[in-house]
XYZ file of C-alpha atoms in Angstrom:
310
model
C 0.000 0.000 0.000
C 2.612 2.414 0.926
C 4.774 1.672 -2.562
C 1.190 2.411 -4.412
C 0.766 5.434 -2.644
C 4.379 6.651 -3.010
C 4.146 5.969 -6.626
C 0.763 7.219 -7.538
C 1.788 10.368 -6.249
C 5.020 10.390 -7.934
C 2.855 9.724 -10.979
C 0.180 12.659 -10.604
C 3.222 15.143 -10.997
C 4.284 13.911 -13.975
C 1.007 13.895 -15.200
C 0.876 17.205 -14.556
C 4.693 18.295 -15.836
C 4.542 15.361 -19.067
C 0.812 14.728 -19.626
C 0.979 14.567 -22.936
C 3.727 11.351 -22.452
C 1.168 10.340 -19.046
C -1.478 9.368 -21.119
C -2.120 5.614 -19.513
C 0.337 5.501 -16.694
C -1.683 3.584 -14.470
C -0.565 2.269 -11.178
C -3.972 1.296 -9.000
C -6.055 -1.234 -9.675
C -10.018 -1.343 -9.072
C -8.907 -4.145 -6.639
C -6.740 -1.978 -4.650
C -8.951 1.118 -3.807
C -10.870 0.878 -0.420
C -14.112 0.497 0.204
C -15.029 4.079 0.652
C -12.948 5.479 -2.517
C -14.561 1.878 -4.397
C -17.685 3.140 -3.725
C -16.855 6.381 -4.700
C -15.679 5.087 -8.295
C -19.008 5.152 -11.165
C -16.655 2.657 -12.870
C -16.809 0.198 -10.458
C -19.734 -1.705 -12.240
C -17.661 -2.778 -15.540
C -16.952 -6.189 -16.380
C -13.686 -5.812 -17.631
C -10.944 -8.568 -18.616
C -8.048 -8.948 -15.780
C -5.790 -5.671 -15.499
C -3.011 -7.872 -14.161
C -0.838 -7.344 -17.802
C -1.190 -3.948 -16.488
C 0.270 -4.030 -13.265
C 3.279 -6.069 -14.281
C 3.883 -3.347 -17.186
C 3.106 -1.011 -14.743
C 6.113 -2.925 -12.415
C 8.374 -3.213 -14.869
C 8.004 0.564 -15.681
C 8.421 2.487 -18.995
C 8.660 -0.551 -22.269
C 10.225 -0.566 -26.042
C 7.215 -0.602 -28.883
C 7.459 -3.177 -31.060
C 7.400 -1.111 -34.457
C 9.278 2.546 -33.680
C 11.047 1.247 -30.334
C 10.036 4.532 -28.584
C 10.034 4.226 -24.743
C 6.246 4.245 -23.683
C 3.791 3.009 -20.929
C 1.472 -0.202 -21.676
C 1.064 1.033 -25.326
C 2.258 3.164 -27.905
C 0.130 6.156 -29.229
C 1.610 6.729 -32.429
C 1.690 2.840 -33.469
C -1.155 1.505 -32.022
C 0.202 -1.221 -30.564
C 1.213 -2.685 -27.045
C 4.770 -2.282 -25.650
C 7.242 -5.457 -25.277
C 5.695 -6.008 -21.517
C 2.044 -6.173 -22.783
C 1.479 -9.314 -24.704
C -1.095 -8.256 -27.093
C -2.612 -12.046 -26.202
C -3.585 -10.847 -22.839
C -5.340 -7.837 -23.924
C -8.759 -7.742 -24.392
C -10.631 -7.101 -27.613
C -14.133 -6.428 -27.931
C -16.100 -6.469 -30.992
C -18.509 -3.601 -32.023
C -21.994 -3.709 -33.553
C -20.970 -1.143 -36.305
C -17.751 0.560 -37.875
C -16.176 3.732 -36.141
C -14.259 6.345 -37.805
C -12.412 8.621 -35.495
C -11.319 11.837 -36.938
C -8.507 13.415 -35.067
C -7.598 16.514 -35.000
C -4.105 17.583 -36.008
C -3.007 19.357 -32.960
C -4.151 16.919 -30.502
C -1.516 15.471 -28.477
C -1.270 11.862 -29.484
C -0.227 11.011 -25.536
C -3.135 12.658 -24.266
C -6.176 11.143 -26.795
C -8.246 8.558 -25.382
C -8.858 7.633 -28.938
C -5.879 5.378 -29.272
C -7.883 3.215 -27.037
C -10.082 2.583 -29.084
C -8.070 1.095 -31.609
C -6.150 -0.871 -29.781
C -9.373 -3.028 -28.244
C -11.383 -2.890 -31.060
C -8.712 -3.133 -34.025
C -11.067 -4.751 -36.516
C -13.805 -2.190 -36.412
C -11.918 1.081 -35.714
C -9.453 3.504 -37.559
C -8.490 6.667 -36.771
C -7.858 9.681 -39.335
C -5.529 12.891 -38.731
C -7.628 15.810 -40.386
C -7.795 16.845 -43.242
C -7.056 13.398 -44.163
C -10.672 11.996 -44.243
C -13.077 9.992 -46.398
C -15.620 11.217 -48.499
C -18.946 10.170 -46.813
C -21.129 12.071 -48.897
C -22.505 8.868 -50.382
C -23.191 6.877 -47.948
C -25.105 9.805 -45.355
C -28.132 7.243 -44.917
C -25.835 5.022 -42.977
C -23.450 6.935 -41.370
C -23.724 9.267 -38.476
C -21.641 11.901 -36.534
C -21.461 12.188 -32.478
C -21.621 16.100 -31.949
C -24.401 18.060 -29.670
C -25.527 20.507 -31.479
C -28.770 22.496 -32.320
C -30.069 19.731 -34.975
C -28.425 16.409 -32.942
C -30.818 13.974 -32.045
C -31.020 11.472 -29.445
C -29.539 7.969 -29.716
C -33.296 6.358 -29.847
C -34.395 8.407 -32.792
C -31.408 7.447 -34.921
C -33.912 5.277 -36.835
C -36.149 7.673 -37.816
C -33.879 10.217 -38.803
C -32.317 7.562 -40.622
C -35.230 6.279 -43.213
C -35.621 10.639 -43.983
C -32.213 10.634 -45.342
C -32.634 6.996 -47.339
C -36.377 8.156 -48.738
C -34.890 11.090 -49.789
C -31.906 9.393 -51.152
C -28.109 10.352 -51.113
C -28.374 13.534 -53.433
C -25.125 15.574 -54.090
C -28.033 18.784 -53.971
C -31.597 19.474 -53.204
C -32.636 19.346 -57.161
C -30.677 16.235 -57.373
C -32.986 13.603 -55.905
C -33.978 12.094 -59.349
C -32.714 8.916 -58.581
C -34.612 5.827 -56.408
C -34.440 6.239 -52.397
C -31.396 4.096 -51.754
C -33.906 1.573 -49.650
C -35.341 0.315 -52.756
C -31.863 -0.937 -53.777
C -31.088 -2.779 -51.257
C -30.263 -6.371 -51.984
C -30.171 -9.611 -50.413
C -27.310 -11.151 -50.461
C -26.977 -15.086 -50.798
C -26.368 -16.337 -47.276
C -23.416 -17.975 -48.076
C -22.001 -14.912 -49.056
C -22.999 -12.550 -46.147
C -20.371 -12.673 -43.167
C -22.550 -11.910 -40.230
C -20.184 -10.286 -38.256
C -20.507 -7.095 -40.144
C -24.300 -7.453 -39.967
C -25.117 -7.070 -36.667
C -26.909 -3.871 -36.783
C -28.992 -4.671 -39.814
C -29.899 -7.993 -39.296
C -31.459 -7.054 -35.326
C -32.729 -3.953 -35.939
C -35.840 -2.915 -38.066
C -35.583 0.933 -39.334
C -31.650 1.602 -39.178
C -29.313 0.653 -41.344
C -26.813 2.567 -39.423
C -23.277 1.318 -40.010
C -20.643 3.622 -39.494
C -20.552 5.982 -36.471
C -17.888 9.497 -36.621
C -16.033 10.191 -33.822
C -14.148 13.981 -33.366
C -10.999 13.626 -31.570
C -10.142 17.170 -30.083
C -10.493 19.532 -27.224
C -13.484 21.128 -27.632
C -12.493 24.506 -28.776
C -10.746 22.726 -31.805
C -13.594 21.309 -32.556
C -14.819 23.914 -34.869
C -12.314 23.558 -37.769
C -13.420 19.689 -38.091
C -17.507 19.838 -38.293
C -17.760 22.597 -40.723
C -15.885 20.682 -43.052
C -17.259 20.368 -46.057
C -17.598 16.625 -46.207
C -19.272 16.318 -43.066
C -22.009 18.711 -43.703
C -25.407 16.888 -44.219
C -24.502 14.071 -41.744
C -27.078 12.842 -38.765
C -25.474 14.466 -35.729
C -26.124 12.351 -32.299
C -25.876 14.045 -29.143
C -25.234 11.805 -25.374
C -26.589 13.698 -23.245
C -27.699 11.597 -20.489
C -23.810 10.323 -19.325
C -21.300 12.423 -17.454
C -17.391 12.295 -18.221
C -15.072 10.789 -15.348
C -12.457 12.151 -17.502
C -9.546 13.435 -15.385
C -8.376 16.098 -17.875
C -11.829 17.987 -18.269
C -12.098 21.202 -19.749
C -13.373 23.833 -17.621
C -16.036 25.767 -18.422
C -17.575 23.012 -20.388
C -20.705 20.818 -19.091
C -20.139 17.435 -17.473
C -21.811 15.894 -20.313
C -19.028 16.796 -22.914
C -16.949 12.998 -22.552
C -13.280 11.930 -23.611
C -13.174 9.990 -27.013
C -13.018 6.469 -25.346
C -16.294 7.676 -22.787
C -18.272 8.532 -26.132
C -17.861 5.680 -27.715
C -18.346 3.262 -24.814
C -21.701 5.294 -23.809
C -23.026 5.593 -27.674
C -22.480 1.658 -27.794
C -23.629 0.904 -24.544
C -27.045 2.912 -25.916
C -27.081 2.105 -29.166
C -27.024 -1.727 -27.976
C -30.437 -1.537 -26.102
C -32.324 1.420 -28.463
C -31.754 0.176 -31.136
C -30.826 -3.697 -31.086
C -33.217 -3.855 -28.383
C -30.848 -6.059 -25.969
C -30.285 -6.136 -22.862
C -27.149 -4.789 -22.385
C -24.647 -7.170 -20.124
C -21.055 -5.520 -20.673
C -20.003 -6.269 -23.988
C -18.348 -3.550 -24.541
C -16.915 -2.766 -21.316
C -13.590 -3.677 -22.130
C -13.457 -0.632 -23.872
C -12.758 1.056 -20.779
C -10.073 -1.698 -20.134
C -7.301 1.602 -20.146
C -9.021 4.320 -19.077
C -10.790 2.692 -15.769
C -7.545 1.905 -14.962
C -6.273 5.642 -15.328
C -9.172 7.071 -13.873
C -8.600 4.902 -10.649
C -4.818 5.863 -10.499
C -5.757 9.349 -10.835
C -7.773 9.421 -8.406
C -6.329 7.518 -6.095
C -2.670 9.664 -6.196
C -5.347 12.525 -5.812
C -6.115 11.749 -2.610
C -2.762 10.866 -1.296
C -1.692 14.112 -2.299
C -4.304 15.491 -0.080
C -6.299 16.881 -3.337
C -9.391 15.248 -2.126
């Protein structure tokens, strides 16, 4: 207990002198906190895969990556991958209902984006983009969406029928351009041999959507500006969370509680998205996403209070 404490604090002044090289420098363990600060913790519900790997790296201290042998903590940012002391085998992965596209702004600090995490537990259905490096979406607006509150955003439960407007209208490159069949007439059935139903999920449970691809802006929020009113994301179905609060350690001020990290948003939209719309109970299957940042947040918050900040 005492080496914890001695080290977590150690920790919490780096992360305030190299945050943007602090970005998953976790030392505390859900396991470890007491009862009062456990109870304390709105994470403590997860069912999340053993953080052990972490604690060893964590041990072991500071680790080579794999690909650009830069000295990092549990992962590298840049690479997307695990350090040396992290055997990708014992991290979790979790598999997602739909694609995400994460859009990054260019002047976010890679060490400080919860984004990376992302990637790294969902590798198959995520990839990240440095703007202005993005696709074209235009095309394909009746089954994509953008997380961003805003005036027009709608709730995650009437994704659906914001959804079926944009196909009945069709994908039209202008207003007087809709001379072409709504896009929900062409849709095809593919021979079941053919259809791999791990990238079906969201069309085969739920009636109304054919949401497949979700947007993700990566930046604080007064960057944020220079990414939505691009161009290629104009005419997009903007969602808005606005029922979860961020346990983010690095919040902005002046913001609400309801603007999340990256990782937060993307848990929270799933975690939604999963019982609106695919009409399941929800029983942690994408908790794992949190895998990194629960163990942060409890690090944080635990060198916090042994630095008498609590």
């Amino acid at each position: 207990q005492l080496t914890m404490s001695l080290n977590s604090s150690t920790l919490l002044n780096e992360e305030k002198t190299q945050g943007p090289k602090r970005n998953t420098e976790c030392l505390a363990s859900v396991e470890l906190q007491t009862p009062s600060s456990f109870q304390d913790n709105p994470l403590q519900q997860l069912q999340l895969a053993s953080q052990e790997v972490l604690e060893k790296a964590k041990k072991s201290g500071r680790s080579k990556c794999p690909r650009c042998n830069s000295s990092r903590m549990f992962y590298c940012y840049t690479c997307f991958v695990p350090v040396e002391t992290v055997p990708t085998k014992e991290i979790p992965t979790v598999k997602l209902p739909l694609k995400i596209d994460i859009i990054k702004h260019p002047n976010e600090t890679d060490g400080k984006s919860t984004a990376v995490h992302a990637k790294l537990l969902a590798p198959d259905d995520v990839t990240i983009y440095k703007y202005p490096c993005i696709p074209e979406y235009e095309e394909k607006r009746h089954e994509i969406a953008l997380i961003f509150p805003g005036p027009n955003s709608v709730s995650v439960k009437d994704i659906a029928f914001h959804l079926q407007k944009y196909t009945k209208k069709g994908v039209c490159a202008s207003d007087d351009d809709c001379s072409r069949e709504p896009l929900l007439k062409q849709a095809k059935i593919e021979p079941e041999e053919e259809k791999n139903p791990n990238e079906c999920i969201s069309s085969s449970r739920s009636e109304g959507t054919r949401l497949k691809k979700i947007i993700f802006i990566d930046s604080t929020w007064n960057q944020t500006n220079k990414i939505i009113t691009d161009e290629r994301l104009q005419g997009l179905l903007q969602i808005e969370l606005k029922t979860r609060k961020t346990c983010f350690w690095r919040h902005q001020k002046g913001k609400p509680d309801t603007y999340l990290s990256t990782i937060e948003a993307i848990y929270y939209f799933l975690v939604d998205y999963h019982q609106e719309i695919l009409k399941e109970s929800y029983k942690g299957q994408y908790d794992n996403l949190l895998f990194f940042f629960s163990f942060m947040y409890t690090l944080i918050k635990n060198a916090k209070c042994c630095a008498g900040k609590e």
